[in-house]
Amino acid sequence: MLRSKAAAASPLAEFTQGRFRAVLPDDTVDPARVVRVLLCSGEVCQDLVAAASG
């Protein structure tokens, strides 16, 4: 994961300021059309994001 460019894209301020967010919103979908929610993390999450973006 640390070698992933997508994982390293977060600015330093996200780690030092603000607060913990247990769930991150997905602004790429219409909430009214959501049928199923998949909870994942790490490499599986990165693979799904890459597949969805093309």
PDB file of N, CA, C and O in Angstrom, residues 18-36:
ATOM      1  N   GLY A  18      -7.589  18.264  11.779  1.00  0.00           N
ATOM      2  CA  GLY A  18      -8.918  17.704  11.597  1.00  0.00           C
ATOM      3  C   GLY A  18      -9.189  16.596  12.593  1.00  0.00           C
ATOM      4  O   GLY A  18      -8.632  16.560  13.685  1.00  0.00           O
ATOM      5  N   ARG A  19     -10.044  15.650  12.180  1.00  0.00           N
ATOM      6  CA  ARG A  19     -10.411  14.542  13.070  1.00  0.00           C
ATOM      7  C   ARG A  19     -10.568  13.267  12.250  1.00  0.00           C
ATOM      8  O   ARG A  19     -10.610  13.292  11.032  1.00  0.00           O
ATOM      9  N   PHE A  20     -10.693  12.162  12.948  1.00  0.00           N
ATOM     10  CA  PHE A  20     -10.850  10.865  12.303  1.00  0.00           C
ATOM     11  C   PHE A  20     -12.230  10.771  11.666  1.00  0.00           C
ATOM     12  O   PHE A  20     -13.230  11.144  12.271  1.00  0.00           O
ATOM     13  N   ARG A  21     -12.302  10.272  10.442  1.00  0.00           N
ATOM     14  CA  ARG A  21     -13.575  10.043   9.753  1.00  0.00           C
ATOM     15  C   ARG A  21     -13.699   8.545   9.499  1.00  0.00           C
ATOM     16  O   ARG A  21     -12.968   7.983   8.696  1.00  0.00           O
ATOM     17  N   ALA A  22     -14.626   7.921  10.207  1.00  0.00           N
ATOM     18  CA  ALA A  22     -14.771   6.465  10.101  1.00  0.00           C
ATOM     19  C   ALA A  22     -15.250   6.035   8.719  1.00  0.00           C
ATOM     20  O   ALA A  22     -14.870   4.990   8.221  1.00  0.00           O
ATOM     21  N   VAL A  23     -16.092   6.843   8.086  1.00  0.00           N
ATOM     22  CA  VAL A  23     -16.626   6.525   6.761  1.00  0.00           C
ATOM     23  C   VAL A  23     -16.401   7.731   5.854  1.00  0.00           C
ATOM     24  O   VAL A  23     -16.786   8.847   6.188  1.00  0.00           O
ATOM     25  N   LEU A  24     -15.786   7.485   4.716  1.00  0.00           N
ATOM     26  CA  LEU A  24     -15.553   8.558   3.749  1.00  0.00           C
ATOM     27  C   LEU A  24     -16.647   8.512   2.689  1.00  0.00           C
ATOM     28  O   LEU A  24     -16.926   7.454   2.137  1.00  0.00           O
ATOM     29  N   PRO A  25     -17.254   9.636   2.386  1.00  0.00           N
ATOM     30  CA  PRO A  25     -18.335   9.638   1.397  1.00  0.00           C
ATOM     31  C   PRO A  25     -17.799   9.398  -0.015  1.00  0.00           C
ATOM     32  O   PRO A  25     -16.655   9.701  -0.321  1.00  0.00           O
ATOM     33  N   ASP A  26     -18.639   8.849  -0.862  1.00  0.00           N
ATOM     34  CA  ASP A  26     -18.301   8.643  -2.274  1.00  0.00           C
ATOM     35  C   ASP A  26     -19.159   9.596  -3.092  1.00  0.00           C
ATOM     36  O   ASP A  26     -20.349   9.372  -3.282  1.00  0.00           O
ATOM     37  N   ASP A  27     -18.561  10.662  -3.568  1.00  0.00           N
ATOM     38  CA  ASP A  27     -19.287  11.688  -4.316  1.00  0.00           C
ATOM     39  C   ASP A  27     -19.502  11.315  -5.776  1.00  0.00           C
ATOM     40  O   ASP A  27     -20.080  12.087  -6.532  1.00  0.00           O
ATOM     41  N   THR A  28     -19.055  10.130  -6.187  1.00  0.00           N
ATOM     42  CA  THR A  28     -19.181   9.728  -7.591  1.00  0.00           C
ATOM     43  C   THR A  28     -20.470   8.983  -7.882  1.00  0.00           C
ATOM     44  O   THR A  28     -20.709   8.610  -9.022  1.00  0.00           O
ATOM     45  N   VAL A  29     -21.291   8.735  -6.862  1.00  0.00           N
ATOM     46  CA  VAL A  29     -22.535   7.992  -7.062  1.00  0.00           C
ATOM     47  C   VAL A  29     -23.725   8.781  -6.525  1.00  0.00           C
ATOM     48  O   VAL A  29     -23.581   9.634  -5.663  1.00  0.00           O
ATOM     49  N   ASP A  30     -24.887   8.468  -7.051  1.00  0.00           N
ATOM     50  CA  ASP A  30     -26.136   9.061  -6.584  1.00  0.00           C
ATOM     51  C   ASP A  30     -26.657   8.222  -5.417  1.00  0.00           C
ATOM     52  O   ASP A  30     -26.990   7.048  -5.611  1.00  0.00           O
ATOM     53  N   PRO A  31     -26.738   8.772  -4.202  1.00  0.00           N
ATOM     54  CA  PRO A  31     -27.176   7.988  -3.043  1.00  0.00           C
ATOM     55  C   PRO A  31     -28.549   7.333  -3.227  1.00  0.00           C
ATOM     56  O   PRO A  31     -28.792   6.260  -2.680  1.00  0.00           O
ATOM     57  N   ALA A  32     -29.412   7.920  -4.013  1.00  0.00           N
ATOM     58  CA  ALA A  32     -30.749   7.349  -4.233  1.00  0.00           C
ATOM     59  C   ALA A  32     -30.691   6.063  -5.052  1.00  0.00           C
ATOM     60  O   ALA A  32     -31.613   5.258  -4.999  1.00  0.00           O
ATOM     61  N   ARG A  33     -29.608   5.855  -5.795  1.00  0.00           N
ATOM     62  CA  ARG A  33     -29.491   4.667  -6.651  1.00  0.00           C
ATOM     63  C   ARG A  33     -28.659   3.550  -6.025  1.00  0.00           C
ATOM     64  O   ARG A  33     -28.460   2.511  -6.634  1.00  0.00           O
ATOM     65  N   VAL A  34     -28.170   3.765  -4.807  1.00  0.00           N
ATOM     66  CA  VAL A  34     -27.344   2.755  -4.144  1.00  0.00           C
ATOM     67  C   VAL A  34     -28.207   1.569  -3.735  1.00  0.00           C
ATOM     68  O   VAL A  34     -29.232   1.718  -3.097  1.00  0.00           O
ATOM     69  N   VAL A  35     -27.778   0.382  -4.133  1.00  0.00           N
ATOM     70  CA  VAL A  35     -28.492  -0.855  -3.813  1.00  0.00           C
ATOM     71  C   VAL A  35     -27.708  -1.662  -2.773  1.00  0.00           C
ATOM     72  O   VAL A  35     -28.279  -2.296  -1.909  1.00  0.00           O
ATOM     73  N   ARG A  36     -26.386  -1.602  -2.852  1.00  0.00           N
ATOM     74  CA  ARG A  36     -25.538  -2.425  -1.992  1.00  0.00           C
ATOM     75  C   ARG A  36     -24.335  -1.595  -1.546  1.00  0.00           C
ATOM     76  O   ARG A  36     -23.799  -0.806  -2.320  1.00  0.00           O
TER      77      ARG A  36
END
